[in-house]
Amino acid sequence: MIYQTDINNQRMPHDFDQTLVWSAILLLSLGLVMVYSASIAIAEAGRGTGGYAAHFLVRHGAYLLVGLLAGLIAFQVPMPVWQKYSFHLFLLGVLLLVLVLIPGIGREVNGSRRWLSLLVVNLQPSEFMKLFVVIYAADYTIRKSAYLDSFRKGFFPMLIVMLVIGLLLLREPDFGAFVVITVIAMATLFLGGMNLKLFAGLISFLVAGLLALIWVEPYRMQRIVGFMDPWIDPYGKGYQLSHALIAFGRGEWLGVGLGGSVEKLFYLPEAHTDFLLAVIAEELGFIGVATVVALFAGLVVRAFVIGRQAAMRERHFSALVAQGIGVWLGVQAFINMGVNMGVLPTKGLTLPLMSFGGSSIVANCVALAVLLRVDWENRQLMRGFAV
């Protein structure tokens, strides 16, 4: 236990988990630096930037400030209030996903309709839907805890909910967000006590369903083919992955130095978003990538520890929310890293807390604030205070 001295010179525990706080601070700070480094060239030559090299740095910094403010507000909300309005938040998320698909309201970029225009910025509802699903799935699991051994009463209602979300996300299309949200819901049910045999059967069913979705869409199959051997078509299907692998190869142990990446100079697409880790690998080397992996690992481990501490105090909703946030950030980071390293097919998922993107940063900051709220309430109860 880490201690600090209060005004009475008594030894008291910190109000927050220091490993969690510093992991988040370091990831957000490193992300800000690397977004700037990865985006300088595209900002100087891109449309709508005015040739201003710090265009993406300024925007990312603004998103980060908004995210921290939103997180500060979210932290003030007690966990019972989050639970009370979990279904309302879920309905809000569904409404936003429906609005995205309406012509004239939803904004299309690169063939995908995933954004709502808010004049100066674009809102991506799927990022906030991940948080809403964490909260809703936790509340659902608590309410259905007596029926988690039953497919009809325990899982089937959640299956209908996930099919609705999946239909909306695949219409955008946003297959990556659908995968992450599905994993969040299934992991929450499992952590809540779902029957192991039923869970294994459902996982098999979901894997088969995901493979079918890949099979019926030619562009998804092309990504699988390009992933298997990007060098067969390095200027076509394997273009992104081949340049990501070149970036990793150039970085070696210590990297070529901050700002020294060649791949970010219009070779590697989406260098400041989906493939930010490849730029980190090239400029900071194996040490830089290992540091990022370690920080995410620390964050996820602490989320599960905080969840376990909440469960020990019979705060089961808070426990599932904390662990659900850990699953979300851990799975999305794992997928993004896997894509960058060539061990998973290319998928449009950002690196949480680090990649450029307003909706992602704000949603991640709010999620961390909720996680810190769970930790804070745990510590208040440990001190014998009401929360």
GROMACS .gro file of C-alpha atoms in nm:
model
  387
    1MET     CA    1   0.000   0.000   0.000
    2ILE     CA    2   0.129   0.347  -0.094
    3TYR     CA    3   0.094   0.610   0.174
    4GLN     CA    4   0.095   0.987   0.205
    5THR     CA    5   0.104   1.216   0.509
    6ASP     CA    6  -0.217   1.404   0.590
    7ILE     CA    7  -0.247   1.730   0.782
    8ASN     CA    8  -0.236   1.540   1.111
    9ASN     CA    9   0.089   1.364   1.012
   10GLN     CA   10  -0.096   1.032   1.004
   11ARG     CA   11  -0.020   0.768   0.744
   12MET     CA   12  -0.317   0.745   0.506
   13PRO     CA   13  -0.358   0.573   0.170
   14HIS     CA   14  -0.358   0.778  -0.152
   15ASP     CA   15  -0.698   0.872  -0.293
   16PHE     CA   16  -0.613   0.707  -0.626
   17ASP     CA   17  -0.423   0.410  -0.761
   18GLN     CA   18  -0.086   0.562  -0.848
   19THR     CA   19   0.009   0.296  -1.106
   20LEU     CA   20  -0.316   0.357  -1.293
   21VAL     CA   21  -0.281   0.735  -1.280
   22TRP     CA   22   0.079   0.742  -1.400
   23SER     CA   23   0.022   0.480  -1.670
   24ALA     CA   24  -0.261   0.694  -1.811
   25ILE     CA   25  -0.061   1.019  -1.785
   26LEU     CA   26   0.241   0.869  -1.960
   27LEU     CA   27   0.032   0.713  -2.239
   28LEU     CA   28  -0.156   1.039  -2.301
   29SER     CA   29   0.166   1.244  -2.293
   30LEU     CA   30   0.360   1.009  -2.521
   31GLY     CA   31   0.060   0.999  -2.755
   32LEU     CA   32   0.060   1.379  -2.781
   33VAL     CA   33   0.429   1.386  -2.868
   34MET     CA   34   0.407   1.102  -3.121
   35VAL     CA   35   0.094   1.237  -3.292
   36TYR     CA   36   0.286   1.560  -3.354
   37SER     CA   37   0.589   1.373  -3.483
   38ALA     CA   38   0.382   1.145  -3.708
   39SER     CA   39   0.166   1.423  -3.853
   40ILE     CA   40   0.409   1.705  -3.934
   41ALA     CA   41   0.457   1.610  -4.298
   42ILE     CA   42   0.090   1.545  -4.372
   43ALA     CA   43  -0.007   1.869  -4.193
   44GLU     CA   44   0.235   2.075  -4.402
   45ALA     CA   45   0.104   1.928  -4.726
   46GLY     CA   46  -0.256   1.840  -4.639
   47ARG     CA   47  -0.578   2.013  -4.730
   48GLY     CA   48  -0.752   2.219  -4.466
   49THR     CA   49  -0.439   2.261  -4.255
   50GLY     CA   50  -0.307   2.579  -4.414
   51GLY     CA   51   0.037   2.423  -4.426
   52TYR     CA   52   0.060   2.458  -4.048
   53ALA     CA   53   0.295   2.187  -3.920
   54ALA     CA   54   0.139   2.179  -3.573
   55HIS     CA   55  -0.220   2.150  -3.703
   56PHE     CA   56  -0.278   1.799  -3.567
   57LEU     CA   57  -0.084   1.872  -3.248
   58VAL     CA   58  -0.313   2.167  -3.167
   59ARG     CA   59  -0.626   1.969  -3.245
   60HIS     CA   60  -0.509   1.667  -3.047
   61GLY     CA   61  -0.418   1.891  -2.754
   62ALA     CA   62  -0.765   2.050  -2.769
   63TYR     CA   63  -0.930   1.705  -2.777
   64LEU     CA   64  -0.719   1.604  -2.479
   65LEU     CA   65  -0.827   1.911  -2.280
   66VAL     CA   66  -1.193   1.842  -2.363
   67GLY     CA   67  -1.142   1.478  -2.262
   68LEU     CA   68  -0.985   1.573  -1.930
   69LEU     CA   69  -1.269   1.817  -1.860
   70ALA     CA   70  -1.529   1.553  -1.951
   71GLY     CA   71  -1.343   1.304  -1.730
   72LEU     CA   72  -1.345   1.549  -1.439
   73ILE     CA   73  -1.721   1.583  -1.473
   74ALA     CA   74  -1.771   1.206  -1.510
   75PHE     CA   75  -1.564   1.144  -1.195
   76GLN     CA   76  -1.817   1.343  -0.989
   77VAL     CA   77  -2.094   1.093  -1.075
   78PRO     CA   78  -2.137   0.816  -0.812
   79MET     CA   79  -2.143   0.461  -0.945
   80PRO     CA   80  -2.508   0.400  -0.840
   81VAL     CA   81  -2.607   0.688  -1.070
   82TRP     CA   82  -2.420   0.529  -1.362
   83GLN     CA   83  -2.607   0.206  -1.288
   84LYS     CA   84  -2.945   0.382  -1.262
   85TYR     CA   85  -2.907   0.543  -1.605
   86SER     CA   86  -2.723   0.259  -1.779
   87PHE     CA   87  -3.017   0.174  -2.004
   88HIS     CA   88  -3.071   0.541  -2.092
   89LEU     CA   89  -2.706   0.573  -2.193
   90PHE     CA   90  -2.737   0.260  -2.403
   91LEU     CA   91  -3.045   0.401  -2.582
   92LEU     CA   92  -2.856   0.726  -2.643
   93GLY     CA   93  -2.576   0.527  -2.804
   94VAL     CA   94  -2.821   0.338  -3.028
   95LEU     CA   95  -2.987   0.665  -3.130
   96LEU     CA   96  -2.651   0.813  -3.228
   97LEU     CA   97  -2.565   0.502  -3.431
   98VAL     CA   98  -2.898   0.535  -3.615
   99LEU     CA   99  -2.839   0.906  -3.685
  100VAL     CA  100  -2.502   0.825  -3.842
  101LEU     CA  101  -2.675   0.615  -4.109
  102ILE     CA  102  -2.924   0.886  -4.211
  103PRO     CA  103  -2.813   1.061  -4.535
  104GLY     CA  104  -2.753   1.428  -4.475
  105ILE     CA  105  -2.682   1.375  -4.104
  106GLY     CA  106  -2.409   1.113  -4.098
  107ARG     CA  107  -2.076   1.214  -4.254
  108GLU     CA  108  -1.896   0.976  -4.489
  109VAL     CA  109  -1.516   0.956  -4.499
  110ASN     CA  110  -1.317   0.704  -4.706
  111GLY     CA  111  -1.629   0.502  -4.786
  112SER     CA  112  -1.743   0.468  -4.423
  113ARG     CA  113  -2.030   0.660  -4.263
  114ARG     CA  114  -1.919   0.672  -3.899
  115TRP     CA  115  -1.933   1.038  -3.800
  116LEU     CA  116  -2.180   1.308  -3.702
  117SER     CA  117  -2.076   1.660  -3.796
  118LEU     CA  118  -2.073   1.908  -3.505
  119LEU     CA  119  -1.957   2.200  -3.722
  120VAL     CA  120  -1.598   2.231  -3.598
  121VAL     CA  121  -1.548   1.864  -3.509
  122ASN     CA  122  -1.688   1.522  -3.599
  123LEU     CA  123  -1.842   1.291  -3.339
  124GLN     CA  124  -1.788   0.916  -3.378
  125PRO     CA  125  -2.072   0.746  -3.182
  126SER     CA  126  -1.913   0.400  -3.189
  127GLU     CA  127  -1.636   0.521  -2.956
  128PHE     CA  128  -1.886   0.627  -2.690
  129MET     CA  129  -2.096   0.315  -2.752
  130LYS     CA  130  -1.805   0.109  -2.617
  131LEU     CA  131  -1.833   0.287  -2.283
  132PHE     CA  132  -2.212   0.265  -2.283
  133VAL     CA  133  -2.194  -0.111  -2.350
  134VAL     CA  134  -1.949  -0.154  -2.059
  135ILE     CA  135  -2.199   0.015  -1.824
  136TYR     CA  136  -2.508  -0.151  -1.970
  137ALA     CA  137  -2.355  -0.500  -1.977
  138ALA     CA  138  -2.245  -0.465  -1.614
  139ASP     CA  139  -2.596  -0.364  -1.506
  140TYR     CA  140  -2.753  -0.641  -1.718
  141THR     CA  141  -2.525  -0.904  -1.565
  142ILE     CA  142  -2.615  -0.794  -1.213
  143ARG     CA  143  -2.990  -0.796  -1.290
  144LYS     CA  144  -2.972  -1.139  -1.459
  145SER     CA  145  -2.725  -1.297  -1.218
  146ALA     CA  146  -2.976  -1.568  -1.119
  147TYR     CA  147  -3.021  -1.673  -1.483
  148LEU     CA  148  -2.664  -1.681  -1.614
  149ASP     CA  149  -2.682  -2.061  -1.646
  150SER     CA  150  -2.975  -2.028  -1.884
  151PHE     CA  151  -2.938  -1.946  -2.253
  152ARG     CA  152  -3.299  -1.829  -2.291
  153LYS     CA  153  -3.323  -1.611  -1.980
  154GLY     CA  154  -2.960  -1.519  -1.928
  155PHE     CA  155  -2.796  -1.473  -2.265
  156PHE     CA  156  -3.068  -1.450  -2.531
  157PRO     CA  157  -3.183  -1.094  -2.438
  158MET     CA  158  -2.821  -0.974  -2.457
  159LEU     CA  159  -2.781  -1.157  -2.788
  160ILE     CA  160  -3.070  -0.955  -2.933
  161VAL     CA  161  -2.912  -0.634  -2.806
  162MET     CA  162  -2.575  -0.722  -2.961
  163LEU     CA  163  -2.738  -0.813  -3.294
  164VAL     CA  164  -2.904  -0.470  -3.306
  165ILE     CA  165  -2.573  -0.296  -3.233
  166GLY     CA  166  -2.393  -0.522  -3.479
  167LEU     CA  167  -2.641  -0.447  -3.756
  168LEU     CA  168  -2.597  -0.072  -3.707
  169LEU     CA  169  -2.216  -0.090  -3.690
  170LEU     CA  170  -2.187  -0.316  -3.995
  171ARG     CA  171  -2.404  -0.075  -4.194
  172GLU     CA  172  -2.144   0.200  -4.141
  173PRO     CA  173  -1.934  -0.027  -4.177
  174ASP     CA  174  -1.723  -0.049  -3.858
  175PHE     CA  175  -1.631  -0.414  -3.813
  176GLY     CA  176  -1.352  -0.334  -3.567
  177ALA     CA  177  -1.583  -0.154  -3.324
  178PHE     CA  178  -1.831  -0.443  -3.350
  179VAL     CA  179  -1.559  -0.692  -3.253
  180VAL     CA  180  -1.449  -0.482  -2.953
  181ILE     CA  181  -1.807  -0.428  -2.831
  182THR     CA  182  -1.886  -0.799  -2.868
  183VAL     CA  183  -1.578  -0.892  -2.665
  184ILE     CA  184  -1.675  -0.640  -2.394
  185ALA     CA  185  -2.026  -0.784  -2.361
  186MET     CA  186  -1.910  -1.147  -2.359
  187ALA     CA  187  -1.628  -1.081  -2.112
  188THR     CA  188  -1.865  -0.901  -1.876
  189LEU     CA  189  -2.108  -1.194  -1.880
  190PHE     CA  190  -1.822  -1.436  -1.817
  191LEU     CA  191  -1.680  -1.228  -1.531
  192GLY     CA  192  -2.030  -1.204  -1.389
  193GLY     CA  193  -2.052  -1.581  -1.354
  194MET     CA  194  -2.189  -1.724  -1.680
  195ASN     CA  195  -2.186  -2.104  -1.704
  196LEU     CA  196  -1.849  -2.210  -1.852
  197LYS     CA  197  -1.993  -2.466  -2.096
  198LEU     CA  198  -2.252  -2.217  -2.221
  199PHE     CA  199  -1.982  -1.953  -2.256
  200ALA     CA  200  -1.757  -2.186  -2.458
  201GLY     CA  201  -2.046  -2.273  -2.688
  202LEU     CA  202  -2.131  -1.907  -2.741
  203ILE     CA  203  -1.768  -1.822  -2.816
  204SER     CA  204  -1.763  -2.093  -3.085
  205PHE     CA  205  -2.085  -1.953  -3.231
  206LEU     CA  206  -1.948  -1.597  -3.232
  207VAL     CA  207  -1.619  -1.701  -3.394
  208ALA     CA  208  -1.813  -1.880  -3.668
  209GLY     CA  209  -2.030  -1.571  -3.714
  210LEU     CA  210  -1.731  -1.338  -3.741
  211LEU     CA  211  -1.565  -1.569  -3.995
  212ALA     CA  212  -1.888  -1.568  -4.197
  213LEU     CA  213  -1.896  -1.187  -4.194
  214ILE     CA  214  -1.540  -1.183  -4.325
  215TRP     CA  215  -1.622  -1.440  -4.593
  216VAL     CA  216  -1.926  -1.259  -4.737
  217GLU     CA  217  -1.751  -0.921  -4.775
  218PRO     CA  218  -1.482  -0.913  -5.050
  219TYR     CA  219  -1.290  -0.622  -4.895
  220ARG     CA  220  -1.256  -0.810  -4.566
  221MET     CA  221  -1.131  -1.117  -4.749
  222GLN     CA  222  -0.879  -0.898  -4.933
  223ARG     CA  223  -0.749  -0.775  -4.600
  224ILE     CA  224  -0.703  -1.134  -4.484
  225VAL     CA  225  -0.514  -1.218  -4.802
  226GLY     CA  226  -0.298  -0.908  -4.768
  227PHE     CA  227  -0.229  -0.991  -4.404
  228MET     CA  228  -0.117  -1.347  -4.479
  229ASP     CA  229   0.161  -1.227  -4.711
  230PRO     CA  230   0.177  -0.850  -4.770
  231TRP     CA  231   0.479  -0.888  -5.000
  232ILE     CA  232   0.270  -1.064  -5.267
  233ASP     CA  233   0.108  -0.728  -5.346
  234PRO     CA  234   0.315  -0.463  -5.162
  235TYR     CA  235   0.164  -0.177  -5.366
  236GLY     CA  236  -0.195  -0.297  -5.330
  237LYS     CA  237  -0.356  -0.515  -5.064
  238GLY     CA  238  -0.037  -0.538  -4.857
  239TYR     CA  239   0.064  -0.172  -4.883
  240GLN     CA  240  -0.018  -0.059  -4.527
  241LEU     CA  241   0.122  -0.367  -4.358
  242SER     CA  242   0.439  -0.381  -4.567
  243HIS     CA  243   0.527  -0.022  -4.477
  244ALA     CA  244   0.440  -0.082  -4.110
  245LEU     CA  245   0.680  -0.377  -4.108
  246ILE     CA  246   0.949  -0.164  -4.276
  247ALA     CA  247   0.903   0.093  -3.998
  248PHE     CA  248   0.947  -0.176  -3.731
  249GLY     CA  249   1.255  -0.307  -3.910
  250ARG     CA  250   1.419   0.036  -3.935
  251GLY     CA  251   1.363   0.104  -3.566
  252GLU     CA  252   1.570  -0.190  -3.439
  253TRP     CA  253   1.648  -0.160  -3.065
  254LEU     CA  254   1.666   0.215  -2.999
  255GLY     CA  255   1.502   0.366  -3.306
  256VAL     CA  256   1.621   0.626  -3.555
  257GLY     CA  257   1.543   0.910  -3.314
  258LEU     CA  258   1.236   1.120  -3.240
  259GLY     CA  259   1.121   1.292  -3.559
  260GLY     CA  260   1.347   1.078  -3.778
  261SER     CA  261   1.085   0.846  -3.928
  262VAL     CA  262   1.090   0.807  -4.305
  263GLU     CA  263   0.773   0.597  -4.330
  264LYS     CA  264   0.557   0.882  -4.198
  265LEU     CA  265   0.660   1.088  -4.504
  266PHE     CA  266   0.357   0.981  -4.711
  267TYR     CA  267   0.459   0.614  -4.726
  268LEU     CA  268   0.263   0.483  -4.427
  269PRO     CA  269  -0.109   0.570  -4.450
  270GLU     CA  270  -0.282   0.693  -4.132
  271ALA     CA  271   0.053   0.730  -3.956
  272HIS     CA  272  -0.094   0.950  -3.682
  273THR     CA  273  -0.404   0.734  -3.623
  274ASP     CA  274  -0.423   0.359  -3.691
  275PHE     CA  275  -0.048   0.309  -3.747
  276LEU     CA  276   0.095   0.536  -3.477
  277LEU     CA  277   0.268   0.238  -3.313
  278ALA     CA  278   0.467   0.176  -3.631
  279VAL     CA  279   0.602   0.533  -3.613
  280ILE     CA  280   0.684   0.478  -3.245
  281ALA     CA  281   0.869   0.160  -3.343
  282GLU     CA  282   1.069   0.340  -3.613
  283GLU     CA  283   1.160   0.644  -3.404
  284LEU     CA  284   1.191   0.492  -3.055
  285GLY     CA  285   1.269   0.131  -3.146
  286PHE     CA  286   1.198  -0.183  -2.949
  287ILE     CA  287   1.244   0.006  -2.623
  288GLY     CA  288   0.971   0.252  -2.715
  289VAL     CA  289   0.726  -0.020  -2.818
  290ALA     CA  290   0.804  -0.226  -2.507
  291THR     CA  291   0.739   0.081  -2.292
  292VAL     CA  292   0.397   0.134  -2.453
  293VAL     CA  293   0.308  -0.234  -2.409
  294ALA     CA  294   0.418  -0.225  -2.043
  295LEU     CA  295   0.211   0.089  -1.974
  296PHE     CA  296  -0.102  -0.068  -2.125
  297ALA     CA  297  -0.037  -0.390  -1.934
  298GLY     CA  298  -0.007  -0.194  -1.610
  299LEU     CA  299  -0.329  -0.007  -1.681
  300VAL     CA  300  -0.525  -0.325  -1.758
  301VAL     CA  301  -0.389  -0.513  -1.457
  302ARG     CA  302  -0.480  -0.227  -1.224
  303ALA     CA  303  -0.832  -0.214  -1.374
  304PHE     CA  304  -0.882  -0.580  -1.286
  305VAL     CA  305  -0.732  -0.533  -0.938
  306ILE     CA  306  -0.967  -0.238  -0.874
  307GLY     CA  307  -1.256  -0.452  -0.995
  308ARG     CA  308  -1.156  -0.734  -0.761
  309GLN     CA  309  -1.134  -0.490  -0.468
  310ALA     CA  310  -1.484  -0.364  -0.549
  311ALA     CA  311  -1.617  -0.721  -0.566
  312MET     CA  312  -1.464  -0.799  -0.226
  313ARG     CA  313  -1.670  -0.510  -0.090
  314GLU     CA  314  -1.980  -0.650  -0.265
  315ARG     CA  315  -1.992  -0.361  -0.510
  316HIS     CA  316  -2.054  -0.595  -0.800
  317PHE     CA  317  -2.170  -0.339  -1.057
  318SER     CA  318  -1.860  -0.126  -0.994
  319ALA     CA  319  -1.642  -0.437  -1.017
  320LEU     CA  320  -1.780  -0.534  -1.358
  321VAL     CA  321  -1.753  -0.177  -1.489
  322ALA     CA  322  -1.388  -0.154  -1.383
  323GLN     CA  323  -1.301  -0.487  -1.540
  324GLY     CA  324  -1.508  -0.408  -1.850
  325ILE     CA  325  -1.306  -0.091  -1.903
  326GLY     CA  326  -0.990  -0.296  -1.863
  327VAL     CA  327  -1.114  -0.544  -2.124
  328TRP     CA  328  -1.208  -0.263  -2.364
  329LEU     CA  329  -0.875  -0.078  -2.347
  330GLY     CA  330  -0.672  -0.399  -2.339
  331VAL     CA  331  -0.846  -0.567  -2.632
  332GLN     CA  332  -0.846  -0.257  -2.851
  333ALA     CA  333  -0.478  -0.190  -2.777
  334PHE     CA  334  -0.396  -0.557  -2.848
  335ILE     CA  335  -0.578  -0.548  -3.183
  336ASN     CA  336  -0.412  -0.221  -3.288
  337MET     CA  337  -0.068  -0.348  -3.189
  338GLY     CA  338  -0.132  -0.679  -3.363
  339VAL     CA  339  -0.230  -0.500  -3.684
  340ASN     CA  340   0.080  -0.280  -3.671
  341MET     CA  341   0.306  -0.580  -3.613
  342GLY     CA  342   0.144  -0.792  -3.882
  343VAL     CA  343   0.004  -1.062  -3.653
  344LEU     CA  344  -0.360  -0.956  -3.709
  345PRO     CA  345  -0.544  -0.845  -4.026
  346THR     CA  346  -0.564  -0.472  -4.095
  347LYS     CA  347  -0.850  -0.312  -3.902
  348GLY     CA  348  -0.946   0.050  -3.851
  349LEU     CA  349  -0.898   0.070  -3.475
  350THR     CA  350  -0.699   0.342  -3.306
  351LEU     CA  351  -0.449   0.291  -3.025
  352PRO     CA  352  -0.641   0.397  -2.710
  353LEU     CA  353  -0.521   0.711  -2.529
  354MET     CA  354  -0.257   0.776  -2.795
  355SER     CA  355  -0.383   0.793  -3.155
  356PHE     CA  356  -0.523   1.113  -3.305
  357GLY     CA  357  -0.902   1.129  -3.284
  358GLY     CA  358  -1.132   1.348  -3.077
  359SER     CA  359  -1.408   1.098  -3.003
  360SER     CA  360  -1.162   0.825  -2.907
  361ILE     CA  361  -0.962   1.048  -2.672
  362VAL     CA  362  -1.271   1.192  -2.502
  363ALA     CA  363  -1.435   0.848  -2.460
  364ASN     CA  364  -1.110   0.701  -2.322
  365CYS     CA  365  -1.068   0.988  -2.073
  366VAL     CA  366  -1.427   0.947  -1.950
  367ALA     CA  367  -1.372   0.571  -1.913
  368LEU     CA  368  -1.057   0.630  -1.707
  369ALA     CA  369  -1.247   0.878  -1.490
  370VAL     CA  370  -1.516   0.617  -1.422
  371LEU     CA  371  -1.243   0.364  -1.338
  372LEU     CA  372  -1.083   0.614  -1.099
  373ARG     CA  373  -1.425   0.674  -0.943
  374VAL     CA  374  -1.455   0.301  -0.869
  375ASP     CA  375  -1.108   0.306  -0.713
  376TRP     CA  376  -1.186   0.621  -0.512
  377GLU     CA  377  -1.509   0.472  -0.376
  378ASN     CA  378  -1.322   0.154  -0.281
  379ARG     CA  379  -1.073   0.360  -0.082
  380GLN     CA  380  -1.344   0.566   0.084
  381LEU     CA  381  -1.514   0.247   0.201
  382MET     CA  382  -1.180   0.116   0.327
  383ARG     CA  383  -1.151   0.429   0.539
  384GLY     CA  384  -1.502   0.376   0.668
  385PHE     CA  385  -1.660   0.668   0.481
  386ALA     CA  386  -1.994   0.653   0.300
  387VAL     CA  387  -1.989   0.708  -0.076
   0.00000   0.00000   0.00000
